[in-house]
Short mmCIF file of C-alpha atoms in Angstrom, two decimals:
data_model
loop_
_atom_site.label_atom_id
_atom_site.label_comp_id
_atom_site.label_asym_id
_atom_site.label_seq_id
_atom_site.Cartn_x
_atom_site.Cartn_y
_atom_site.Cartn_z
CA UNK A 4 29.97 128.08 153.99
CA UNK A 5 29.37 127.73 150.21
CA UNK A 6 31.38 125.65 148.20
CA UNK A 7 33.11 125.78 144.43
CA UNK A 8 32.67 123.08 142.20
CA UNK A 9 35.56 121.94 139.55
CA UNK A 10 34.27 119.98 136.36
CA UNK A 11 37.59 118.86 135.02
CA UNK A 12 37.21 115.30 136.12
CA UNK A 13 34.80 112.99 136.22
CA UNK A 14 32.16 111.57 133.82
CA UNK A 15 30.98 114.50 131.50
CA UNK A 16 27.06 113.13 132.07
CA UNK A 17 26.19 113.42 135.25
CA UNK A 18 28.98 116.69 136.17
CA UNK A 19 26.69 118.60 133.63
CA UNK A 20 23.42 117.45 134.36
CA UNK A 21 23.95 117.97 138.13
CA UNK A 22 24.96 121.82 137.57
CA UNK A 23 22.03 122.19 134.96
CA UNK A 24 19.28 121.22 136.98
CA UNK A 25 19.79 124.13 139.37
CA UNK A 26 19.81 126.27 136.37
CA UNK A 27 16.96 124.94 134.83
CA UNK A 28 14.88 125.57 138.01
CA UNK A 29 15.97 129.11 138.07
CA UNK A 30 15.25 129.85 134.32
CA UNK A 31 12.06 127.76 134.78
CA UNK A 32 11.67 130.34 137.80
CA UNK A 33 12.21 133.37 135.70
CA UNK A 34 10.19 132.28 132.89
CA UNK A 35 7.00 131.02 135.31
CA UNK A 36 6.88 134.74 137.00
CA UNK A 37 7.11 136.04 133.13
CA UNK A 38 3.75 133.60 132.44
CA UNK A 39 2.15 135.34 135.72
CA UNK A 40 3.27 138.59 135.05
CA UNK A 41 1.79 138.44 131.38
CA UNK A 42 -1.35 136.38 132.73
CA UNK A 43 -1.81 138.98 135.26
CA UNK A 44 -1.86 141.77 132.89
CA UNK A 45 -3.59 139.88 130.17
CA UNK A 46 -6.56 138.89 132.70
CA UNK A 47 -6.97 141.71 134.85
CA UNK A 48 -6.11 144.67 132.49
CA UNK A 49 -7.50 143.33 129.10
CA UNK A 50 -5.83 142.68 125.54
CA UNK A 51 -4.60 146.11 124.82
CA UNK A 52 -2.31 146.07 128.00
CA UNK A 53 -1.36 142.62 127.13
CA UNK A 54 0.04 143.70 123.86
CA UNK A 55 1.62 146.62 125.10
CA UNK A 56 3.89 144.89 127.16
CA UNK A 57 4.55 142.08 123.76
CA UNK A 58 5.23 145.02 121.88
CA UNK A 59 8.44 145.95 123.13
CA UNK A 60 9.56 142.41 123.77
CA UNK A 61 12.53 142.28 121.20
CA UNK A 62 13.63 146.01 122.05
CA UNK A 63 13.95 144.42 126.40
CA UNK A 64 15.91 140.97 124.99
CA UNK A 65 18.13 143.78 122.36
CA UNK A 66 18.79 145.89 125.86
CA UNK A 67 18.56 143.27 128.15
CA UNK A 68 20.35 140.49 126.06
CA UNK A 69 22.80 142.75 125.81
CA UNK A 70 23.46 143.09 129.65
CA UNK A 71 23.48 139.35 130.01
CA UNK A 72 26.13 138.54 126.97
CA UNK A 73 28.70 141.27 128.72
CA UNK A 74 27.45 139.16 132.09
CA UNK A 75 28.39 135.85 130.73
CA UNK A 76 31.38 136.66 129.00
CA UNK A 77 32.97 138.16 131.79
CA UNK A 78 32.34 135.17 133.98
CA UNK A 79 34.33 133.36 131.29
CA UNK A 80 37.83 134.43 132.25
CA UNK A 81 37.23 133.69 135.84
CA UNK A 82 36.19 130.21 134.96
CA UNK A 83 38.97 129.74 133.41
CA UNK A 84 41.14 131.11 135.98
CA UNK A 85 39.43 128.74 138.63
CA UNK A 86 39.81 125.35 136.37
CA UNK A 87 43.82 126.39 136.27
CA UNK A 88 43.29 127.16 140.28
CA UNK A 89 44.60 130.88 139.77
CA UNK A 90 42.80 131.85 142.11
CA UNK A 91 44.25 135.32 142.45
CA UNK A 92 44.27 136.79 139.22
CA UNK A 93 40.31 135.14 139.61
CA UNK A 94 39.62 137.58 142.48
CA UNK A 95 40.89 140.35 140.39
CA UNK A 96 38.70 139.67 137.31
CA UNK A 97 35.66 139.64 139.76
CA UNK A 98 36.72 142.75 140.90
CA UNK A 99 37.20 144.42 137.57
CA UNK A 100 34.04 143.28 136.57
CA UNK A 101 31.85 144.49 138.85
CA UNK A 102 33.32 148.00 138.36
CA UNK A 103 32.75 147.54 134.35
CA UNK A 104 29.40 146.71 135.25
CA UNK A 105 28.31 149.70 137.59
CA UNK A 106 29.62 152.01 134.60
CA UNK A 107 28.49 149.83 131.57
CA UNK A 108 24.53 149.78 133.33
CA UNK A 109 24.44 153.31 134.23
CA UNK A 110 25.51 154.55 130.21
CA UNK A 111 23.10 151.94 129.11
CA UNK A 112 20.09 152.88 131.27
CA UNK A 113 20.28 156.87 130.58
CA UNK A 114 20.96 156.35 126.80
CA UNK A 115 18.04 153.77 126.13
CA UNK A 116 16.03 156.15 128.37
CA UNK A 117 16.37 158.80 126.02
CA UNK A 118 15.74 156.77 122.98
CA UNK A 119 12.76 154.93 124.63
CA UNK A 120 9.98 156.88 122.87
CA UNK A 121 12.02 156.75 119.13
CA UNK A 122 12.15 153.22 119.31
CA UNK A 123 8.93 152.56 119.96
CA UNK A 124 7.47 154.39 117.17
CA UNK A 125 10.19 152.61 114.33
CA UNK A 126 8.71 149.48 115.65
CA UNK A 127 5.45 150.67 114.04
CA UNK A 128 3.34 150.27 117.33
CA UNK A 129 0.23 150.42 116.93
CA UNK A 130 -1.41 153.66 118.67
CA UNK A 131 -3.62 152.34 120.93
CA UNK A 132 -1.26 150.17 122.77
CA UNK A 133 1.79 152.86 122.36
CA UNK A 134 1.33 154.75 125.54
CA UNK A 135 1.50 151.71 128.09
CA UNK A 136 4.37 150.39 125.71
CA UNK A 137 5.99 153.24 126.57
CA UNK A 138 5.43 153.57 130.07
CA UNK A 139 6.53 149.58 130.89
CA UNK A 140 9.41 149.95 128.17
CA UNK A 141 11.11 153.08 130.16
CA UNK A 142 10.65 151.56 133.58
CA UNK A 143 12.67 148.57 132.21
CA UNK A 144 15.17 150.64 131.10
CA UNK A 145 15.68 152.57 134.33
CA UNK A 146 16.07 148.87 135.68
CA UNK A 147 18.73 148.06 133.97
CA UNK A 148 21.40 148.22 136.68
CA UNK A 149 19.82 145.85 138.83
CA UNK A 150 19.17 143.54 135.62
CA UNK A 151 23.14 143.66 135.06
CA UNK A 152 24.15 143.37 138.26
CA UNK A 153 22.08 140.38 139.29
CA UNK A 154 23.43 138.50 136.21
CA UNK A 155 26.59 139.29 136.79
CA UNK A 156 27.04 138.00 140.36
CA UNK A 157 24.93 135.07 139.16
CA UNK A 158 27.55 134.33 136.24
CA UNK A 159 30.59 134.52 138.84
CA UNK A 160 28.95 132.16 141.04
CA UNK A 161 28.21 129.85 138.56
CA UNK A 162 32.18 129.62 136.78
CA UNK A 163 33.27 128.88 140.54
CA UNK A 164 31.04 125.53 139.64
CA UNK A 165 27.84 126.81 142.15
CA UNK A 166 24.74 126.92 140.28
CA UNK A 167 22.97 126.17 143.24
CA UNK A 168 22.97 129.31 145.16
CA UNK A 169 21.84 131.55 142.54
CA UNK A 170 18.70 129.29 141.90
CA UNK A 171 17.58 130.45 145.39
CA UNK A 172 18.19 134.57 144.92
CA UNK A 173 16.04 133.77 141.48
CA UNK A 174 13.71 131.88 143.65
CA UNK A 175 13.17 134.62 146.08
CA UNK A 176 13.18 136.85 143.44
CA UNK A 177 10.22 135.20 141.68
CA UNK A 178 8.33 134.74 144.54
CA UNK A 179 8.73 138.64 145.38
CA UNK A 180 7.89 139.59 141.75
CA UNK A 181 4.28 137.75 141.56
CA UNK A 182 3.32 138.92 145.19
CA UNK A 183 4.48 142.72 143.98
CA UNK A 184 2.90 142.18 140.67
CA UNK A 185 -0.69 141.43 142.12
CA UNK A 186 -0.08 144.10 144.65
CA UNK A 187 1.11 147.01 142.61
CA UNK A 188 -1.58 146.03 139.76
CA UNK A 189 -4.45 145.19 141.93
CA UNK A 190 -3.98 147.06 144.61
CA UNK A 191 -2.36 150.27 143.23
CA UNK A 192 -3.83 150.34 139.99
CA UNK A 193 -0.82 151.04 138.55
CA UNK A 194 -1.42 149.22 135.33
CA UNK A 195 1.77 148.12 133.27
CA UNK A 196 3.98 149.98 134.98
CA UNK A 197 2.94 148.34 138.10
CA UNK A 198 4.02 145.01 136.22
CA UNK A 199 7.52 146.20 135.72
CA UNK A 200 8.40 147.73 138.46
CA UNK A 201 7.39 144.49 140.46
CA UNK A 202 10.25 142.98 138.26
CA UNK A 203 12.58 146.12 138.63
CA UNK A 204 12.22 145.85 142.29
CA UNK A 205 12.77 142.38 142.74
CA UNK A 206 15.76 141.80 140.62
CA UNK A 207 17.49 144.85 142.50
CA UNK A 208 17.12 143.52 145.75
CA UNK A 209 17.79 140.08 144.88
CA UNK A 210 21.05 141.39 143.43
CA UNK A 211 21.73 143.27 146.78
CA UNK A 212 20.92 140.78 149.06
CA UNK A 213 23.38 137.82 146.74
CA UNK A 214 26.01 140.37 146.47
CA UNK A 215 26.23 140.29 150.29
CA UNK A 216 26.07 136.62 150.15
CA UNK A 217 28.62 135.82 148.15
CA UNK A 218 31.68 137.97 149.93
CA UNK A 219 30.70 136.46 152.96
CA UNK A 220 30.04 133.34 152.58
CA UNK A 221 32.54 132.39 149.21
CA UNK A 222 36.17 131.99 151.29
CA UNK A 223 37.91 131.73 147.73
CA UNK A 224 36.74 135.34 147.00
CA UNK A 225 38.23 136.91 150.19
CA UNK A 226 40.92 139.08 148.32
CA UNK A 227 43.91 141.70 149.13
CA UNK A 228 43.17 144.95 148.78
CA UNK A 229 45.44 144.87 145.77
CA UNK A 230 43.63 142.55 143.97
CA UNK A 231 40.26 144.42 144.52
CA UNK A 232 42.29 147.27 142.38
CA UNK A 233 40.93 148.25 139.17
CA UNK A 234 43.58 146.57 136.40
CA UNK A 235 42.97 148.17 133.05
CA UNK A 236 44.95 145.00 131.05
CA UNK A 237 42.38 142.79 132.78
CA UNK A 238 39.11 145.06 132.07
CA UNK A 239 40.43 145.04 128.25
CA UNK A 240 40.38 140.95 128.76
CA UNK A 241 36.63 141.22 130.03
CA UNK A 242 35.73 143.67 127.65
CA UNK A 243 37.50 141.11 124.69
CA UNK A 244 35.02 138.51 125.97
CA UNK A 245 31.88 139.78 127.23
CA UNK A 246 31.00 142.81 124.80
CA UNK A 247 30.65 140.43 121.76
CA UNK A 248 28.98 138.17 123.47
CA UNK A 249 26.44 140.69 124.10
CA UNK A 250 26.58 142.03 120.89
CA UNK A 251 25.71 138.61 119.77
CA UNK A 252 22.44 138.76 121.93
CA UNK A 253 21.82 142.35 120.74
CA UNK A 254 22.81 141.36 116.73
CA UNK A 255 19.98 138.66 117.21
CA UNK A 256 17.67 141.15 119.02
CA UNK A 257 17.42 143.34 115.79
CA UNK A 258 16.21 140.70 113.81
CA UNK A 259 13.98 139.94 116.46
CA UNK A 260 12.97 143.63 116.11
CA UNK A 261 11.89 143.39 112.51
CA UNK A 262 10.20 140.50 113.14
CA UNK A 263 8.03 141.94 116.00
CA UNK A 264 8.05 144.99 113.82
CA UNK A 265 6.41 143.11 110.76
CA UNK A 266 4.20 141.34 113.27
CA UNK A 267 2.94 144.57 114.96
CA UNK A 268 2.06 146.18 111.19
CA UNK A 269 -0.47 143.09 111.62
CA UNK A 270 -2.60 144.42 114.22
CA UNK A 271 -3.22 144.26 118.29
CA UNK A 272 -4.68 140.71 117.54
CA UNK A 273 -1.39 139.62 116.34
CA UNK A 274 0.73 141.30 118.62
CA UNK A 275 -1.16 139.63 121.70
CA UNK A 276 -1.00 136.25 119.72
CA UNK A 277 2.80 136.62 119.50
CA UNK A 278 2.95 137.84 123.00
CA UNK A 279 1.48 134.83 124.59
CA UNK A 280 3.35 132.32 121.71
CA UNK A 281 6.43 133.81 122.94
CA UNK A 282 5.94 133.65 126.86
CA UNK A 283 5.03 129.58 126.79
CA UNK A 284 8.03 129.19 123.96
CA UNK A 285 10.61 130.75 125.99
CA UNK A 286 9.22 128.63 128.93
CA UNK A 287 9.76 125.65 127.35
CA UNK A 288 13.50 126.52 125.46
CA UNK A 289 14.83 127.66 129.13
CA UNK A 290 16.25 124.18 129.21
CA UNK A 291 18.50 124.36 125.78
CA UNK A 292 19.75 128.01 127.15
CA UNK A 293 20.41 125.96 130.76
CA UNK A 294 22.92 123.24 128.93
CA UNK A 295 24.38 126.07 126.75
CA UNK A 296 25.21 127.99 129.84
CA UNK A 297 26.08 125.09 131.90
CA UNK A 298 28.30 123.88 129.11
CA UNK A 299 30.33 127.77 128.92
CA UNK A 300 31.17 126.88 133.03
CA UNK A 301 32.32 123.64 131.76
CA UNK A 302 34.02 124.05 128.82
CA UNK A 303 35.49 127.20 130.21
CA UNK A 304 37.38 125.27 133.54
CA UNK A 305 38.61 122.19 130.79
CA UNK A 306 40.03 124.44 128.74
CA UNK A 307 42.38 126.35 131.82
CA UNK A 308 42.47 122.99 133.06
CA UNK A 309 44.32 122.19 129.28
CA UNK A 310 41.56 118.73 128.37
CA UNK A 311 40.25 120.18 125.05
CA UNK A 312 39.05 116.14 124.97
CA UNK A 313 36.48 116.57 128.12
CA UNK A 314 35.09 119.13 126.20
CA UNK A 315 34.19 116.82 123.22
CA UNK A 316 32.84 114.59 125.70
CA UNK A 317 30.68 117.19 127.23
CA UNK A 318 29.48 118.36 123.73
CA UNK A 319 27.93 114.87 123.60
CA UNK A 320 26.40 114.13 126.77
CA UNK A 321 24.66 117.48 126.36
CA UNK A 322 23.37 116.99 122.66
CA UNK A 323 22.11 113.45 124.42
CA UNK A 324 19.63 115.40 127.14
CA UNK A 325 18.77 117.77 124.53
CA UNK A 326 17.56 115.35 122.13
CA UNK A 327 15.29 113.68 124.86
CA UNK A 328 13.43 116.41 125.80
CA UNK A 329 13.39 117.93 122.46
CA UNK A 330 10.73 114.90 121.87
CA UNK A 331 9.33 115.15 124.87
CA UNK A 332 8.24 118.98 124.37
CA UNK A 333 7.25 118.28 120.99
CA UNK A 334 4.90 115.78 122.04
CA UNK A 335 3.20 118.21 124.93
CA UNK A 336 3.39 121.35 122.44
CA UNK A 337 1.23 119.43 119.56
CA UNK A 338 -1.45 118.35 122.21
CA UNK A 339 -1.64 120.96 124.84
CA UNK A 340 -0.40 124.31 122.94
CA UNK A 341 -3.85 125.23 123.16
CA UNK A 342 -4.32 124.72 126.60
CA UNK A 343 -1.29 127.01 127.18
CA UNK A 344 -2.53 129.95 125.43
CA UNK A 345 -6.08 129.67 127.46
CA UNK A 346 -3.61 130.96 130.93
CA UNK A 347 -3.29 134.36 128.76
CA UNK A 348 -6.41 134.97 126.81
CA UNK A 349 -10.22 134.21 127.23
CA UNK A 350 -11.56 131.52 125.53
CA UNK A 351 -13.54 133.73 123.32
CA UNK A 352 -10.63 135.27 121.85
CA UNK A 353 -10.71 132.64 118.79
CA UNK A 354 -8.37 134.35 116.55
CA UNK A 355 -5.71 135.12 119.07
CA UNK A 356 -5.99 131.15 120.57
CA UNK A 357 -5.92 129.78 117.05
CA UNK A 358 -2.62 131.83 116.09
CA UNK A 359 -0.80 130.99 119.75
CA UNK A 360 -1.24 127.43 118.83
CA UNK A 361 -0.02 127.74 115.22
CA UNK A 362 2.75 129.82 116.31
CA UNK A 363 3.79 127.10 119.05
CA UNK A 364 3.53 124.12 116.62
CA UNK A 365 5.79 125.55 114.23
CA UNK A 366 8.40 126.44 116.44
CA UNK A 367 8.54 123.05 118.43
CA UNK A 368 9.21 121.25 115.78
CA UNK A 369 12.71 122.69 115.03
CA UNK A 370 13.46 122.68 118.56
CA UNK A 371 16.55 120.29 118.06
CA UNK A 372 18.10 123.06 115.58
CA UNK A 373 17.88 125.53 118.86
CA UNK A 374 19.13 123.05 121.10
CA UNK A 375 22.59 122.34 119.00
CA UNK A 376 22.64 126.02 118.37
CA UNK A 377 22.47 127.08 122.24
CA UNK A 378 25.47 123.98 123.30
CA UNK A 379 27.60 124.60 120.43
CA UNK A 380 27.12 128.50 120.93
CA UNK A 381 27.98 128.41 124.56
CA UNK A 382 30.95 126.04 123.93
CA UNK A 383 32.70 128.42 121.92
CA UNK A 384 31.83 131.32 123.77
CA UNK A 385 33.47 129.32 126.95
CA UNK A 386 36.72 128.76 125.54
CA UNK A 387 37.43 131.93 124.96
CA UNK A 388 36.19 132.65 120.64
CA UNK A 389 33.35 135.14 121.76
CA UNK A 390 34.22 137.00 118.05
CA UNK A 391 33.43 133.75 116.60
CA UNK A 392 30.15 133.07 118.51
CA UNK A 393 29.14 136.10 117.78
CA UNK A 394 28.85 135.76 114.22
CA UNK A 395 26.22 132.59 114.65
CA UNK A 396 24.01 136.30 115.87
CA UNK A 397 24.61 137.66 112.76
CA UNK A 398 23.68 134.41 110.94
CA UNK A 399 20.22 134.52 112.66
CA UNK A 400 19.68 138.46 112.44
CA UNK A 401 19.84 138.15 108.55
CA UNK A 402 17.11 135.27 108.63
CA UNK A 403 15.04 137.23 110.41
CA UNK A 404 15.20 140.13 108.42
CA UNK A 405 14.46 138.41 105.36
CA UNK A 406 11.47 136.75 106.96
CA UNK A 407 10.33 140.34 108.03
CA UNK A 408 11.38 141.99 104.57
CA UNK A 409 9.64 139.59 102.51
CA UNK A 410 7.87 136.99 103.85
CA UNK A 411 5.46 138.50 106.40
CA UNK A 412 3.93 141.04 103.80
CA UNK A 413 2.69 138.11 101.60
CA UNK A 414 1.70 135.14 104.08
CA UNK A 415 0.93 137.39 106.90
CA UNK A 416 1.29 136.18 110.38
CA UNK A 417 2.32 132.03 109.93
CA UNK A 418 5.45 134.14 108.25
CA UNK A 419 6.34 135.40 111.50
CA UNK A 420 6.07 131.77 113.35
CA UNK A 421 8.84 130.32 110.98
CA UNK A 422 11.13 133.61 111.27
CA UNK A 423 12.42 132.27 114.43
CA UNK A 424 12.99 128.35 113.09
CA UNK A 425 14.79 129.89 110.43
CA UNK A 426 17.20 131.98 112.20
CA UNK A 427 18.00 128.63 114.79
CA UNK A 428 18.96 126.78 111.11
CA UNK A 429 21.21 129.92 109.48
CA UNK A 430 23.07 129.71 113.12
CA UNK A 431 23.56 126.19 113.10
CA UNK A 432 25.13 126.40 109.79
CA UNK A 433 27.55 128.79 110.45
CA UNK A 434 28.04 127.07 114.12
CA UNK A 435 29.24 123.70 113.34
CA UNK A 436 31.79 124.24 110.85
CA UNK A 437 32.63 126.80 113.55
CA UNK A 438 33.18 124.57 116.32
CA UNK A 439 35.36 122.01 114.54
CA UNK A 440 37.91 124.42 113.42
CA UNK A 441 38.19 125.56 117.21
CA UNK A 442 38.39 122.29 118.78
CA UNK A 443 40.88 121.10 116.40
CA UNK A 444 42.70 124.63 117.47
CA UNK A 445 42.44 123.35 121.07
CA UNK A 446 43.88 119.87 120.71
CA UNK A 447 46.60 121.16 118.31
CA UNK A 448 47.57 124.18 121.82
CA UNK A 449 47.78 121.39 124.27
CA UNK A 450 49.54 119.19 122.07
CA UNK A 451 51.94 122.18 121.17
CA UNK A 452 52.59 123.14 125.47
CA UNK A 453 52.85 119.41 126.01
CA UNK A 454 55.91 118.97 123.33
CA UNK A 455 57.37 122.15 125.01
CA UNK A 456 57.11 121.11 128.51
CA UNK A 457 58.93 117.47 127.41
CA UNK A 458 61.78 119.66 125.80
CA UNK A 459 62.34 121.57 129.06
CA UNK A 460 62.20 118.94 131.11
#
């Protein structure tokens, strides 16, 4: 039988690095079957088909980012509602949500079906590489309902203090994608498409199949047919939370947009350059997003719980393993970057090596600035100021665009490798000042319940 997990006692330390290191594993997981799906493509089906699957990058992480804010967010209130061990109204959110998300996806996918083609060409892509943009672009669209739903389920899992169990649906997951991927591109000639529908397929069955898991084997969600009732004051709650925290993914995604946009009005050499950059990058940065997310389940069950303090303490354990292996990734990005890029791109491909590794050694340098953003970020989001949070996207979507807008034109592509450094700093800015004004918020609530309860009593 699986088991929940509370985090509001103990020492901060090892109660977060424990429930990271499953998550870690898993994003590790989904970022390693990204490297093979792009490798695959990139060996097997040349540069062009390589850069039509970069080319729409930003437009999947405005889409798909967007899907996994709402995801987050409304994992948030039932965090919250297990760390004050109200555990009804917590089956009742979990409910909700899941019917939010089967109508949420469904709008989503048709609309962004529709638009798939528009999109493409205000991104300037370039025509040679336009028509297998396209076709992997829609098929990742249509898959957006097994995208949302898989995150979901993950996200509840995780706020009940699990982050075991959905390392090993991401697992088989990965495992499926790679075996489908060398099938359906080798095998079936399929081409891109092949590519994502492997990951279509994979993520919709891997949401099925933890879906079943959890009702059966999660006692704590066994609910009363009342509380599996849709509640229209609770799906306003979710909706409070989780749709700015995915507009704060999708307010970052359009500066990402302009960026890749810029970057594309550079040529197919650039585009597979930033392709491949991006793949090993987000590799490597899946372990600031772990402790961000890992840090929303925390804070989230100390603030029902009513210890704004554990949540200081948390703040700097988890600044403590960032900083560590902020250096340590440094030190393998300035020495093997080059190495890296040679997985995607054949050695005589000099310009496209030589701008992967330029674009890697900017961007590991300011890797502390993405670390505080992505633990500060979560944080907020996990006590409950998703509005808040959501400005630190609009922070970085104006760096961006000023990068795009008037850097790129004049210094070309080692423009676009500090547009994402850039947008990490503007966040940070906004996201400290941020933070103190809401913990002092939280210290000043419990003090104010604590006085009350005395006077009752």
């Amino acid at each position: 039988m699986a088991t929940s997990k509370e985090m509001t006692a103990g020492p901060a330390l090892p109660l977060i690095l424990k429930f990271t290191l499953p998550l870690l594993l898993g994003n590790l997981l989904q970022q390693t079957y990204s490297l093979v799906d792009a490798a695959i493509v990139g060996n097997f089906l040349g540069i062009n088909a390589l850069a039509s699957v970069g080319a729409s990058t930003s437009v999947v992480f405005l889409i798909l980012g967007f899907c996994n804010g709402c995801c987050g967010g409304f994992g948030i209130p039932v965090a919250q509602k297990f760390g004050a061990r109200d555990y009804s109204t917590m089956r009742s959110y979990v409910a909700v949500s899941l019917k939010l998300a089967a109508g949420m996806s469904v709008v989503i996918a048709l609309l962004t079906c529709i638009l798939c083609e528009d999109i493409l060409w205000i991104m300037r892509t370039p025509e040679n590489i336009f028509e297998g943009a396209y076709t992997y672009l829609l098929v990742t669209f249509i898959g957006v309902p097994c995208t949302f739903f898989y995150n979901l389920l993950s996200s509840i899992i995780r706020a009940l203090g699990d982050s075991k169990t959905p390392f090993w649906f991401l697992l088989f997951a990965a495992v499926l994608n790679i075996i489908l991927d060398l099938f359906c591109i080798l095998a079936l000639d399929w081409g891109v498409a092949g590519a994502a529908i492997a990951t279509v397929f994979s993520q919709g069955l891997s949401a099925v199949l933890c879906y079943i898991y959890m009702y059966r084997k999660f006692e704590i969600l066994q609910g009363t047919p009342k509380e599996r009732r849709f509640q229209s004051k609770l799906a306003k709650t979710l909706l409070y939370i989780g749709v700015p925290m995915g507009l704060q993914f999708s307010i970052t995604a359009i500066g990402s947009i302009m960026l890749q946009s810029a970057n594309n009005a550079l040529g197919t050499a650039c585009v597979a350059a930033f392709t491949s950059a991006m793949r090993i990058k987000m590799f490597f940065i899946c372990t600031f997003e772990s402790l961000g997310i890992a840090m929303a389940t925390y804070s989230g069950q100390n603030y029902g719980a009513g210890k704004p303090e554990r949540i200081w303490l948390g703040i700097k354990a988890s600044a403590l393993m960032m900083i560590i292996y902020a250096a340590f990734t440094f030190l393998l990005l300035m020495v093997g970057a080059k190495y890296f890029a040679l997985i995607f791109v054949d050695p005589s491909e000099t310009e496209i090596l030589l701008d992967t590794e330029l674009f890697l050694h900017v961007s590991c340098m300011f890797f502390p600035m993405l670390g505080l953003l992505c633990i500060l970020r979560y944080t907020i989001q996990g006590v409950g100021f998703t509005n808040l949070a959501m400005f630190s996207g609009v922070a970085e979507m104006i760096a961006r665009i000023l990068v795009s807008l008037y850097a790129v034109p004049v210094f070309g592509f080692i423009a676009v490798c500090y547009g994402d450094p850039m947008a990490w700093i503007a966040a940070d800015l906004f996201l400290v000042p941020a933070f103190i004004y809401v913990y002092r918020r939280l210290k000043k609530q419990v003090f104010t319940n604590s006085t009350v309860q005395q006077t009752v009593a």
